[in-house]
mmCIF file of C-alpha atoms in Angstrom:
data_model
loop_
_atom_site.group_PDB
_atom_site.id
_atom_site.type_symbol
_atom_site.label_atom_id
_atom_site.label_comp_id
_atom_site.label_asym_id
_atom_site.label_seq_id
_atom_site.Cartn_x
_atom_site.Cartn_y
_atom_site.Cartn_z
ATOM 1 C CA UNK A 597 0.000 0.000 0.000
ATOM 2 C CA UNK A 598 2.496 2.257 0.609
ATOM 3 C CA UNK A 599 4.019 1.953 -2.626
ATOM 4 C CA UNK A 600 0.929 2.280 -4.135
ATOM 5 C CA UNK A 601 1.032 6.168 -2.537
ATOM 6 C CA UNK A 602 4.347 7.154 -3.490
ATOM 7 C CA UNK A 603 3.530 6.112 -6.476
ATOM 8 C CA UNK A 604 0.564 7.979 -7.020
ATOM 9 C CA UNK A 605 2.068 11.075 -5.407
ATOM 10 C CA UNK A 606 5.279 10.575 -7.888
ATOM 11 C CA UNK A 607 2.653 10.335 -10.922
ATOM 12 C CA UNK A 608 0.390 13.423 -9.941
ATOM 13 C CA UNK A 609 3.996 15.680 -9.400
ATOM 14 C CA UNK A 610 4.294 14.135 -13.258
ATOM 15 C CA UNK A 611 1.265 15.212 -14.925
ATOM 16 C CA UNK A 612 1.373 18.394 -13.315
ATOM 17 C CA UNK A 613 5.161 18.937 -14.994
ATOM 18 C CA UNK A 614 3.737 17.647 -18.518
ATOM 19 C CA UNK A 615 0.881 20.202 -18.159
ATOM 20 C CA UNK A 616 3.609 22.669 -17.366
ATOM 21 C CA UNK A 617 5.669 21.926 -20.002
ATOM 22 C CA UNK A 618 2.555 21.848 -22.517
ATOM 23 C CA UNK A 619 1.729 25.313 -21.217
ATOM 24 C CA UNK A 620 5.160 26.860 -21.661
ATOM 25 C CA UNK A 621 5.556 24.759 -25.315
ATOM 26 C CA UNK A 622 2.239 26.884 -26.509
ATOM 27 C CA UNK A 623 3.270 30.180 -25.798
ATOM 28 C CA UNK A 624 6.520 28.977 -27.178
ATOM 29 C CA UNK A 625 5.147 28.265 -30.884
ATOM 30 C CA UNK A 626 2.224 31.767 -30.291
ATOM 31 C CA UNK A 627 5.898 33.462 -29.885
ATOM 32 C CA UNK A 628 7.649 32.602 -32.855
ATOM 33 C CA UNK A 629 4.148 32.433 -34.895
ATOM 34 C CA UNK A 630 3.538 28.747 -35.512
ATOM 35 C CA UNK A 631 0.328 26.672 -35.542
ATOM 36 C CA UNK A 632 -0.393 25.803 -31.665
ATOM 37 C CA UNK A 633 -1.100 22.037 -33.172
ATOM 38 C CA UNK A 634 2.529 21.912 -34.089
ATOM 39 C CA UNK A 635 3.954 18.918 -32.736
ATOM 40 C CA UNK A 636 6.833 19.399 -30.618
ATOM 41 C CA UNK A 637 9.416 17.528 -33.056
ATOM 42 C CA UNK A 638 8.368 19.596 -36.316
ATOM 43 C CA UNK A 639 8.979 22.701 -34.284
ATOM 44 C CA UNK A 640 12.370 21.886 -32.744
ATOM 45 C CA UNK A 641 13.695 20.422 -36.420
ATOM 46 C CA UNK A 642 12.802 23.532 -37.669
ATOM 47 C CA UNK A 643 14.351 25.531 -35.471
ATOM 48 C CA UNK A 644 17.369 23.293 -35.542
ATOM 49 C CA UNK A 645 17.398 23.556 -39.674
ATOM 50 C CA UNK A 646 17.226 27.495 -38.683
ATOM 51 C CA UNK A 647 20.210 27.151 -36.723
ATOM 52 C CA UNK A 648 22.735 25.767 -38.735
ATOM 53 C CA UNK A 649 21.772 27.508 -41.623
ATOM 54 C CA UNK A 650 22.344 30.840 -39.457
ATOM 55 C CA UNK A 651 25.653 29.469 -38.492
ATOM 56 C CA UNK A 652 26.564 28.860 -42.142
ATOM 57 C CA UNK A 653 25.989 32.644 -42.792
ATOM 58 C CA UNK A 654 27.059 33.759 -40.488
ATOM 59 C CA UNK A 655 30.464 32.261 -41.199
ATOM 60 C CA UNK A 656 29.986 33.395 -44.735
ATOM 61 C CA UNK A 657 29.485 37.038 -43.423
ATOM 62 C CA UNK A 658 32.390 36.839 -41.520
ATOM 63 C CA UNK A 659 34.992 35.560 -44.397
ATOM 64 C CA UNK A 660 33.311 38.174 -46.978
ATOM 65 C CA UNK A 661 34.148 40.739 -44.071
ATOM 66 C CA UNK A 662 37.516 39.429 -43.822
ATOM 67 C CA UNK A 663 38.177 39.218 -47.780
ATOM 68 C CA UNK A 664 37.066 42.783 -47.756
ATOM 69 C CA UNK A 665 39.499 43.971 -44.762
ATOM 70 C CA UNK A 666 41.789 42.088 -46.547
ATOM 71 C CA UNK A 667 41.711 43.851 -50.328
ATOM 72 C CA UNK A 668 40.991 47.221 -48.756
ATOM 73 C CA UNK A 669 44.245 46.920 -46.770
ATOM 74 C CA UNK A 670 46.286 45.532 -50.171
ATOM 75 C CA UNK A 671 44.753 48.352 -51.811
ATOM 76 C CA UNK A 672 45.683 51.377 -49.375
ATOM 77 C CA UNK A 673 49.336 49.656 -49.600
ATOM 78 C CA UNK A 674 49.405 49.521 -53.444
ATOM 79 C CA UNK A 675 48.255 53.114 -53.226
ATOM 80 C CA UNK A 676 50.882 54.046 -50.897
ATOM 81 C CA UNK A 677 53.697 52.486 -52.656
ATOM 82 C CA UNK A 678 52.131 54.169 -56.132
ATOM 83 C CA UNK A 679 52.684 57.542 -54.202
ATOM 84 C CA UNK A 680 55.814 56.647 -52.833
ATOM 85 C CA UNK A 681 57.051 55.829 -56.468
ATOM 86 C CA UNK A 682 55.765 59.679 -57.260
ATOM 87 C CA UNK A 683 57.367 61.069 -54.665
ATOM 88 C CA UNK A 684 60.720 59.595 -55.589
ATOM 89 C CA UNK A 685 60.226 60.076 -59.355
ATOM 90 C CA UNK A 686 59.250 63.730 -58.444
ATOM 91 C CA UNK A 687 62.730 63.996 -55.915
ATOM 92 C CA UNK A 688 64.345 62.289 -58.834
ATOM 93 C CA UNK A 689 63.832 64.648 -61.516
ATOM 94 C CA UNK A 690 64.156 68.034 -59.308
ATOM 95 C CA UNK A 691 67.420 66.342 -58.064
ATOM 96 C CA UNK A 692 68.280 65.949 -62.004
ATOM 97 C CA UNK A 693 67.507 69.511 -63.173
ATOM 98 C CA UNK A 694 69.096 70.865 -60.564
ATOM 99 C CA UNK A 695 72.426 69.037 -61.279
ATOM 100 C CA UNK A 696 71.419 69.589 -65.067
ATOM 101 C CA UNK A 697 71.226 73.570 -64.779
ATOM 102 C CA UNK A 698 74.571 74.834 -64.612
ATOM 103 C CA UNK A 699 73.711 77.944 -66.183
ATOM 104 C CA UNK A 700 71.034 78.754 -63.108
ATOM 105 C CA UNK A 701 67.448 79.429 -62.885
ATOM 106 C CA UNK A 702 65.263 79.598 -66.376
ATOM 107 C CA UNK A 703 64.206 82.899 -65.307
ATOM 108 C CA UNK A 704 68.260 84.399 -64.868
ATOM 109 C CA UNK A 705 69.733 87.013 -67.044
ATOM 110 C CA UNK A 706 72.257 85.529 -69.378
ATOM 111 C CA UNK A 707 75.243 87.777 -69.048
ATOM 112 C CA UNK A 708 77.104 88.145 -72.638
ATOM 113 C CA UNK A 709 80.499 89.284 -72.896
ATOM 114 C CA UNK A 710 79.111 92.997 -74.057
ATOM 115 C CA UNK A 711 77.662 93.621 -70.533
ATOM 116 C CA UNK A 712 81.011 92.483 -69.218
ATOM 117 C CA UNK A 713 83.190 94.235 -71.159
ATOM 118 C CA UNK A 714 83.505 97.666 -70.081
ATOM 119 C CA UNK A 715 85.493 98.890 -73.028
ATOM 120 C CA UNK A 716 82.172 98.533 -75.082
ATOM 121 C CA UNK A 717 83.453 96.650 -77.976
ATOM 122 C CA UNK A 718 80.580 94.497 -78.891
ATOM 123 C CA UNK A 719 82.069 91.295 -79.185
ATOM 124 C CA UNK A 720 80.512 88.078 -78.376
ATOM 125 C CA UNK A 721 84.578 87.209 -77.751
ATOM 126 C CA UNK A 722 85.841 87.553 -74.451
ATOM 127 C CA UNK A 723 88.193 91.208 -74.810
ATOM 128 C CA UNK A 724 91.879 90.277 -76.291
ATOM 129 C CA UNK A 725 94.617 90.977 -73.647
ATOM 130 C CA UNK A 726 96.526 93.991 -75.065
ATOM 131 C CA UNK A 727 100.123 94.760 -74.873
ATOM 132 C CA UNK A 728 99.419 97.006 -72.182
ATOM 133 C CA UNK A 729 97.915 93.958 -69.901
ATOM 134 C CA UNK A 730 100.828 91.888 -70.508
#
């Protein structure tokens, strides 16, 4: 008899979880908008299918991300090495016409040998030295 009564009491604590759990499962599928006739099973397979196709995704978010981090960062260095290349080619060539220019800036007066030559002879010639300079 007295396993009869713990057995009872066991099996009354039991139903009263299942209704529990039947309560909770309803509100469950009202929740995420599925037919409250839905068998337990067809919801959680769903939700498992929903699962590891959000995981896939996800992961294919992340590497797309990644790919893009990746390119934008090759990019800013093939920019910066394109400028670099400038900036050297640039130093290069204002290092060359300044080595280039031995007769000065564009904009200087060329001085001819008439402007020089006080005697006023107008020759091109640098003046003769005369017996005098001797």
């Amino acid at each position: 008899e007295k396993f009869a009564i713990d057995a009872k009491n066991q099996l009354d604590k039991v139903v009263l979880k299942e209704a529990e759990v039947r309560e909770k499962f309803a509100k469950l599928l009202k929740f995420y908008g599925e037919d409250p006739k839905m068998m337990s099973h067809d919801f959680f397979s769903i939700l498992s299918a929903f699962a590891t196709a959000f995981d896939v995704t996800k992961d294919q978010v992340l590497a797309i991300e990644e790919k893009k981090k990746k390119d934008a960062k090759k990019a800013a260095a093939k920019m910066k090495k394109q400028e670099e290349k400038k900036r050297m080619k640039s130093v290069m060539v204002s290092t060359n016409n300044s080595q280039n220019n031995v007769e000065g800036p564009k904009n200087s007066k060329k001085i001819s040998w008439n402007d020089a030559d006080k005697s006023g002879n107008g020759s091109e010639e640098p003046p003769k030295k005369s017996n005098s300079d001797k």
